Short mmCIF file of C-alpha atoms and ligand atoms in Angstrom, two decimals:
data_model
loop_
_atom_site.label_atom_id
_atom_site.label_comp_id
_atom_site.label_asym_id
_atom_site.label_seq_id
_atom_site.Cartn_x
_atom_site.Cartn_y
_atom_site.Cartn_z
CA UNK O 1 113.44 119.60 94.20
CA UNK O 2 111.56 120.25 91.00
CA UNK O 3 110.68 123.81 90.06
CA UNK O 4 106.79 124.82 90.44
CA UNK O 5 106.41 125.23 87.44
CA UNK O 6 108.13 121.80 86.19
CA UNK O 7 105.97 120.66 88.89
CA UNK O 8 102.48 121.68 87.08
CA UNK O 9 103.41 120.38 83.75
CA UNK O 10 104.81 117.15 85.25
CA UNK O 11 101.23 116.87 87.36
CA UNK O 12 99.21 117.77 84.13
CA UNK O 13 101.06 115.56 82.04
CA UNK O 14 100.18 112.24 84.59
CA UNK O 15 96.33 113.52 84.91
CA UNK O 16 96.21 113.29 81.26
CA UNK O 17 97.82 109.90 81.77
CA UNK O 18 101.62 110.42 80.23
CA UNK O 19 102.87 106.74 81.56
CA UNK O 20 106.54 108.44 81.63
CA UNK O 21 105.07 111.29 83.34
CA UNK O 22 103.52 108.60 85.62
CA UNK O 23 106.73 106.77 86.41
CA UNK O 24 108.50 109.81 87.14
CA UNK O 25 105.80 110.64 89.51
CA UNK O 26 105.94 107.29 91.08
CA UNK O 27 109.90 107.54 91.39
CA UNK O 28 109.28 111.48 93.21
CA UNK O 29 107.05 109.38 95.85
CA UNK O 30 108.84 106.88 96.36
CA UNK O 31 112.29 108.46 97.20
CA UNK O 32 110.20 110.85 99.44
CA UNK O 33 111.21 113.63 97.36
CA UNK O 34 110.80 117.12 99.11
CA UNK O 35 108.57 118.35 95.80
CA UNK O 36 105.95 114.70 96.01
CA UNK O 37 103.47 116.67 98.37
CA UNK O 38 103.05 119.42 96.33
CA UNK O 39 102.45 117.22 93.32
CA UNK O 40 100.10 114.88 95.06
CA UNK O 41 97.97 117.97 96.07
CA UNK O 42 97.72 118.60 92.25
CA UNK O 43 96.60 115.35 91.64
CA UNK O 44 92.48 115.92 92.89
CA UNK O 45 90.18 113.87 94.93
CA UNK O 46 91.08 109.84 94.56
CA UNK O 47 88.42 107.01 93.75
CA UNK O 48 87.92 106.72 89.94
CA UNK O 49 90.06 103.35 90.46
CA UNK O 50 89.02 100.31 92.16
CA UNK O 51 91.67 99.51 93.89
CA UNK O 52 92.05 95.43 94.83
CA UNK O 53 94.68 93.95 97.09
CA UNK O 54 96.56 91.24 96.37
CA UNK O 55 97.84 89.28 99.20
CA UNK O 56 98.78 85.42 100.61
CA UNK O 57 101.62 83.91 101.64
CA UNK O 58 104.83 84.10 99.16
CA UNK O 59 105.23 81.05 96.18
CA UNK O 60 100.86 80.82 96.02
CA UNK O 61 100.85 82.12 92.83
CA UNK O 62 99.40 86.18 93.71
CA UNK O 63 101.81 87.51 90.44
CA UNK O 64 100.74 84.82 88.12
CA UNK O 65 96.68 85.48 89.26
CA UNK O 66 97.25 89.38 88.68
CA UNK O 67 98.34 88.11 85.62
CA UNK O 68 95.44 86.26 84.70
CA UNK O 69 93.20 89.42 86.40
CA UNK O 70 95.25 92.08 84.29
CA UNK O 71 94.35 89.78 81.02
CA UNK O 72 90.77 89.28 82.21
CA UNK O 73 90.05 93.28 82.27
CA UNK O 74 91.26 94.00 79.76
CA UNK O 75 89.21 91.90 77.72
CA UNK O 76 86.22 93.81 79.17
CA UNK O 77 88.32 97.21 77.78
CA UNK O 78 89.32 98.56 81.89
CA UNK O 79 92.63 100.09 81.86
CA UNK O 80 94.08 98.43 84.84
CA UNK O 81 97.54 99.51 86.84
CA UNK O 82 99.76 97.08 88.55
CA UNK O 83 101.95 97.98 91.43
CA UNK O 84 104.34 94.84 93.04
CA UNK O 85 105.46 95.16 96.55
CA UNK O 86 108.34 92.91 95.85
CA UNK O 87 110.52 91.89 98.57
CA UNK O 88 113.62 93.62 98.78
CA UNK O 89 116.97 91.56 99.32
CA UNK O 90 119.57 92.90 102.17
CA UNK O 91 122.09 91.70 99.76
CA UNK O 92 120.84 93.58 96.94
CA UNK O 93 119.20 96.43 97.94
CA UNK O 94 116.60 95.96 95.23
CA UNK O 95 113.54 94.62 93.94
CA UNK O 96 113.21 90.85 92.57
CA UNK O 97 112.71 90.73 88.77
CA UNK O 98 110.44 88.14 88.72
CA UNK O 99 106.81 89.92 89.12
CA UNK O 100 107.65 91.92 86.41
CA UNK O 101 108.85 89.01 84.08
CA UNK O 102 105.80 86.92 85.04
CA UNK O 103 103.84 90.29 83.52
CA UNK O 104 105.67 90.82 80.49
CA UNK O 105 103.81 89.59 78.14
CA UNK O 106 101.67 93.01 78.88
CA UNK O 107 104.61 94.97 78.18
CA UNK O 108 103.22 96.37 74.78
CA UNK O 109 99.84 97.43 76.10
CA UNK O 110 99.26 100.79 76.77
CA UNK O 111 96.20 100.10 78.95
CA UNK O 112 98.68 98.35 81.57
CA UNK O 113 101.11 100.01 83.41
CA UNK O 114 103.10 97.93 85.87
CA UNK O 115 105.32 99.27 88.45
CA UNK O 116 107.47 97.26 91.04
CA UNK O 117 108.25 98.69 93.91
CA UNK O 118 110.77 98.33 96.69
CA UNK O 119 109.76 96.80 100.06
CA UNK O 120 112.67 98.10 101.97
CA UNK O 121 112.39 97.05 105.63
CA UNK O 122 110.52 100.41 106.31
CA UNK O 123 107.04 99.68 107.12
CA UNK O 124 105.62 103.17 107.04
CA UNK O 125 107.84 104.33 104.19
CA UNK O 126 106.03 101.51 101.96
CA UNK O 127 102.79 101.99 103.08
CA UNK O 128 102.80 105.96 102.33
CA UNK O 129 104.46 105.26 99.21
CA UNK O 130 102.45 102.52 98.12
CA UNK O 131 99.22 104.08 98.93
CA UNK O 132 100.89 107.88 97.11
CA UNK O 133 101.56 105.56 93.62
CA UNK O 134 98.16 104.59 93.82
CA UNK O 135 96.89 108.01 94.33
CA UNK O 136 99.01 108.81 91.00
CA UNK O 137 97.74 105.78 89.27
CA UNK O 138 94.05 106.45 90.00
CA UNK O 139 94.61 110.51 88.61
CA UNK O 140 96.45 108.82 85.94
CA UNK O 141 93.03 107.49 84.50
CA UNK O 142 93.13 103.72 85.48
CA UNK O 143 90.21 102.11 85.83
CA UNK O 144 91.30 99.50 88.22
CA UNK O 145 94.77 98.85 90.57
CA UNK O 146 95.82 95.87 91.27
CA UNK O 147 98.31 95.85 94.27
CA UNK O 148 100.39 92.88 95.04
CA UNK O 149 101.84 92.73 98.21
CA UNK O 150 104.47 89.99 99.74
CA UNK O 151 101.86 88.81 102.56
CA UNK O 152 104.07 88.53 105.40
CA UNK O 153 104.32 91.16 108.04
CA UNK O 154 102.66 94.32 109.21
CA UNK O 155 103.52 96.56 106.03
CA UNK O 156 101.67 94.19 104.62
CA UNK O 157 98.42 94.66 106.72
CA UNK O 158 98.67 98.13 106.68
CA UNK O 159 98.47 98.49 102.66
CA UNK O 160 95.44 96.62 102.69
CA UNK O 161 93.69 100.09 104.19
CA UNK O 162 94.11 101.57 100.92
CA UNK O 163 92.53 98.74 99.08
CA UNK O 164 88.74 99.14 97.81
CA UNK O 165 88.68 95.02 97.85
CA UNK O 166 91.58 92.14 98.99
CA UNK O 167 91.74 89.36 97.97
CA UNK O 168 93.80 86.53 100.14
CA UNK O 169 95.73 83.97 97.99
CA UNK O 170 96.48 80.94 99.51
CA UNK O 171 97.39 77.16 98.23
CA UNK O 172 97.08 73.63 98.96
CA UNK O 173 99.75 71.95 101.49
CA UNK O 174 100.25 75.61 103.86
CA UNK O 175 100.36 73.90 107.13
CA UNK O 176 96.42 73.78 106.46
CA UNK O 177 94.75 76.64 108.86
CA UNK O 178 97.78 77.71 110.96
CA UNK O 179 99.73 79.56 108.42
CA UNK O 180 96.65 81.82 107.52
CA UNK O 181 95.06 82.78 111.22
CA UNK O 182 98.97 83.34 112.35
CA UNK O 183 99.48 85.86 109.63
CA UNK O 184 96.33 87.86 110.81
CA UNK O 185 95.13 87.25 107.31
CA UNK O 186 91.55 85.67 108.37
CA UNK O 187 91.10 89.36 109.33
CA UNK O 188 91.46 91.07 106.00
CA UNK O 189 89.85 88.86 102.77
CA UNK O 190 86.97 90.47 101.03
CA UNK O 191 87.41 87.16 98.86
CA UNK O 192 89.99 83.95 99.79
CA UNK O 193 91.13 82.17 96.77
CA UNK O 194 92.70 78.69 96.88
CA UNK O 195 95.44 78.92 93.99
CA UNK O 196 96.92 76.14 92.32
CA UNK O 197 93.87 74.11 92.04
CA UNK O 198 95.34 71.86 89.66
CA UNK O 199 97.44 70.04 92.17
CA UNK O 200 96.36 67.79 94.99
CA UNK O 201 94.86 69.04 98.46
CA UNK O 202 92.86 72.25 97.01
CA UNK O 203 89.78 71.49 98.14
CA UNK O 204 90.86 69.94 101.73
CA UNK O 205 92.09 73.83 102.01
CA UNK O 206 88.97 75.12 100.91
CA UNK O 207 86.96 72.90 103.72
CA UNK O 208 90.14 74.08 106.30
CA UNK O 209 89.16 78.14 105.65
CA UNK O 210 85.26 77.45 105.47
CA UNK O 211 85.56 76.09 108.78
CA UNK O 212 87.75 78.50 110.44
CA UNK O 213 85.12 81.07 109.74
CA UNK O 214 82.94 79.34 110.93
CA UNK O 215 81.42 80.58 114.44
CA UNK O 216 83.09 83.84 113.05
CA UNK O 217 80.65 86.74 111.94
CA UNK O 218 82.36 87.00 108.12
CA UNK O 219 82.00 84.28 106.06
CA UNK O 220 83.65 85.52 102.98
CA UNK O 221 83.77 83.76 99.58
CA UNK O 222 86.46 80.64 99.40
CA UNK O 223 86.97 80.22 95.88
CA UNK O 224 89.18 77.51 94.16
CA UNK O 225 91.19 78.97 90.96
CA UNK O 226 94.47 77.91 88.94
CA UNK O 227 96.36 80.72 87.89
CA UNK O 228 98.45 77.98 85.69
CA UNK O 229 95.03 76.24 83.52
CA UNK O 230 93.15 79.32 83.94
CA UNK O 231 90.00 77.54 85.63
CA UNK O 232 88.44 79.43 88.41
CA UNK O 233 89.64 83.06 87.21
CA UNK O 234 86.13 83.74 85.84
CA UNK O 235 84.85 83.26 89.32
CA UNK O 236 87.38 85.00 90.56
CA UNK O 237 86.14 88.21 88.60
CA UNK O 238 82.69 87.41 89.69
CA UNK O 239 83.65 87.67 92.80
CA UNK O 240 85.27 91.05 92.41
CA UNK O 241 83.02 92.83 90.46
CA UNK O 242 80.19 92.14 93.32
CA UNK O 243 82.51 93.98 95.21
CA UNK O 244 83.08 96.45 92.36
CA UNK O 245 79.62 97.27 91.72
CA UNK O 246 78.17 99.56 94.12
CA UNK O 247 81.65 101.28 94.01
CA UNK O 248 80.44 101.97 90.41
CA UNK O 249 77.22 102.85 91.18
CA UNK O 250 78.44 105.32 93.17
CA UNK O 251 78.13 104.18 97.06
CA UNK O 252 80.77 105.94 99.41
CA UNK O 253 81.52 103.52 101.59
CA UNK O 254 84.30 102.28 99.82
CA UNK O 255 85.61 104.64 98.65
CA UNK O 256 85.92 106.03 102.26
CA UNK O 257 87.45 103.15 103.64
CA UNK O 258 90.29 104.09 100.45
CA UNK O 259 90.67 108.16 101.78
CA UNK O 260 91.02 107.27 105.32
CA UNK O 261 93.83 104.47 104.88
CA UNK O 262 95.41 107.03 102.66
CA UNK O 263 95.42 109.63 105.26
CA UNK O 264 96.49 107.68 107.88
CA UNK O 265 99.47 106.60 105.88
CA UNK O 266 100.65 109.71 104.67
CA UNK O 267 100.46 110.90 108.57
CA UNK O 268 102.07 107.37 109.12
CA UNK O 269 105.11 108.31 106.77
CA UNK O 270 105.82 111.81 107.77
CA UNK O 271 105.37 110.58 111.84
CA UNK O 272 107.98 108.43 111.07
CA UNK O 273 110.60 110.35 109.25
CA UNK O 274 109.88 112.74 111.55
CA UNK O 275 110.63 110.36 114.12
CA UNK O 276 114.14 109.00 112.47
CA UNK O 277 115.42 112.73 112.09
CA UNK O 278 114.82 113.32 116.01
CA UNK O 279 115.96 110.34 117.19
CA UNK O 280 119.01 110.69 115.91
CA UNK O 281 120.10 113.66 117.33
CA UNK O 282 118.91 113.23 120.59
CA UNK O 283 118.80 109.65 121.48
CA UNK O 284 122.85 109.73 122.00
CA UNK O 285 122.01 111.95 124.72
CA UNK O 286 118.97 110.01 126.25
CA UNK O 287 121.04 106.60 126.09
CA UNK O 288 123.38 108.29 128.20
CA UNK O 289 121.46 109.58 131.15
CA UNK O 290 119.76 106.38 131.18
CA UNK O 291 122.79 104.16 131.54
CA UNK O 292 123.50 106.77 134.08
CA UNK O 293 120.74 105.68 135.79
CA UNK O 294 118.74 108.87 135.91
CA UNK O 295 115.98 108.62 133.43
CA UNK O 296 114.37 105.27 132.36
CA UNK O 297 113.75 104.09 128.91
CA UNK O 298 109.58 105.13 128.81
CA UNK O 299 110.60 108.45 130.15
CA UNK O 300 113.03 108.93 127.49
CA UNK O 301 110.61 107.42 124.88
CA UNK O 302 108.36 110.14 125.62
CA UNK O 303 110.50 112.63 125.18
CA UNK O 304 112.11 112.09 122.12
CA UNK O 305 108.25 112.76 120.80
CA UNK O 306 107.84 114.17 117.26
N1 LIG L 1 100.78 74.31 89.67
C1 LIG L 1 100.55 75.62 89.72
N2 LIG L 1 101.58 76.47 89.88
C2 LIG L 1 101.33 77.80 89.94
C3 LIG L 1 100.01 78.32 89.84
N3 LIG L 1 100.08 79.66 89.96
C4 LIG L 1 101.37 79.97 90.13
N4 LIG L 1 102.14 78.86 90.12
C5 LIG L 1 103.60 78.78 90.27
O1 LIG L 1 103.93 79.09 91.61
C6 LIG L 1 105.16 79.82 91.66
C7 LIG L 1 104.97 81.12 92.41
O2 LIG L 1 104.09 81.95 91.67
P1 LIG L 1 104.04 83.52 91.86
O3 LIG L 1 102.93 84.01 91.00
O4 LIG L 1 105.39 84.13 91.68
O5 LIG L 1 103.66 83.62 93.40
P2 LIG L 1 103.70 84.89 94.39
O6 LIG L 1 104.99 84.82 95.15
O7 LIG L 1 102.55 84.67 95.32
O8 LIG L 1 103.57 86.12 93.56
C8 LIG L 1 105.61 80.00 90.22
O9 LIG L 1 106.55 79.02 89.91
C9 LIG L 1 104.34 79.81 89.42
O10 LIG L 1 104.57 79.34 88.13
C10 LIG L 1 98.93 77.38 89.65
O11 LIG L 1 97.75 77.71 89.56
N5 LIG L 1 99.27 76.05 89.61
MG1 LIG L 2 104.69 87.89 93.44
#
């Protein structure tokens, strides 16, 4: 636990956009340190950033198109944060290298700031802590957040909430249409890109997710792009930046969407732990009367309540 006072200075030091004050605050978050609320209350109201998710299927190029986006703002002078779900290996514990190779070449820019983080099997304990970083980032100063997440799995659909704008990245050759309604990611695109345009069956895809909209109400923008030649990535921002605008301009909407998947994450997180801290010490006991036949299992669900 970090004194109060450390505490301040620490928060001070990140609103006035210290990146090593930044990644320490990150760090506090993300090991659920007992001193992160207090220094998330210092950090004021959130929604200077846009925040945009990143997500699709793993291998369809969402690290090398953050790239391209990360490259593409800053060209128009945004400061822009990057945080990388990556997933985490049971073997290894940690994160892959990879997303943060594929973004090196920003590594001397001190208008990026790139952070991997951890996806470790915990679906609430990623969402809070994803959604906490960007929280961080966004009092930081960052004009815009990219967040790239591994696209498979609830965590996965639950980070979205945070995000001002998501964009789904897919690619030629996914089992077509199947792949993407499965994954219940028809449900959260603002924008769908088609990656890897340069190689055969992009625009068979394209044709595959305009018609599986179709007879849906949404009928969000299907865009083709190739994070490798570049060609598309312009649209790409387009497409963003109609997203971005009224956010600019000042309209709430958004940025309420943001506040209320932040809330419900942080209550998500601290259900949870709560949860793993009761269960253990009292499940033992509930296992046994059940096996003893004298309590069932929804009886003893609902009373190992937080
Ligand atoms: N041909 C082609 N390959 C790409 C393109 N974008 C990414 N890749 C490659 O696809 C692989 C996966 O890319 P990555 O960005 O790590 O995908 P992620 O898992 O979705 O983050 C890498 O080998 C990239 O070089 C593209 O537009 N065209
Ligand atoms: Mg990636």
């Amino acid at each position: 636990m970090e004194p109060a006072l450390q505490l301040r200075e620490l928060a001070s030091s990140i609103r006035r956009g210290d990146r090593v004050a930044l990644a320490k605050g990150i760090t506090l978050v993300e090991n659920d340190s007992a001193s992160a609320p207090k220094l998330l209350e210092q950090m004021g109201t959130p929604g200077r950033a846009f925040v945009v998710g990143i997500t699709g299927p793993p291998g369809t190029g969402k690290s090398s198109l953050v790239d391209r986006l990360i490259e593409a703002y800053r060209k128009k002078g945004l400061r822009v944060g990057v945080i990388a779900v990556d997933p985490s290996s049971p073997l290894t514990g940690g994160a892959l290298l990879g997303d943060r190779i594929r973004m090196a070449g920003h590594a001397g820019d001190k208008g990026v700031f790139i952070r991997s983080m951890a996806s470790r099997g915990w679906s609430g304990g990623l969402s809070r802590a994803t959604s906490q970083a960007i929280r961080l980032m966004d009092a930081a100063g960052f004009d815009l957040i990219l967040l790239e997440t591994v696209g498979i799995g609830q965590s996965d659909i639950e980070v979205v909430g945070v995000s001002h704008a998501v964009l789904v990245v897919l690619m030629p050759g996914l089992g077509d249409d199947i792949q993407v309604s499965k994954a219940g990611l028809m449900e959260v695109g603002d924008v769908y890109v088609v990656n890897k345009a340069d190689i055969e069956g992009a625009d068979l895809m394209v044709v595959n997710l305009l018609s599986l909209f179709r007879g849906t109400p949404r009928s969000p923008p299907v865009l083709k792009a190739s994070a490798l030649s570049g060609e598309g990535i312009d649209k790409l921002q387009d497409a963003v930046e109609r997203i971005r605008s009224p956010f600019l301009a000042g309209s709430p909407e958004l940025r309420l969407k943001s506040i209320r998947g932040m809330i419900i994450e942080t209550a998500r997180g601290a259900a949870m732990k709560k949860l793993a801290v009761v269960s253990e010490s009292r499940a033992e006991k509930l296992a046994n009367q059940v096996m003893g036949g004298k309590t069932t299992i929804e009886r003893a669900a609902a009373r190992l309540k937080v």
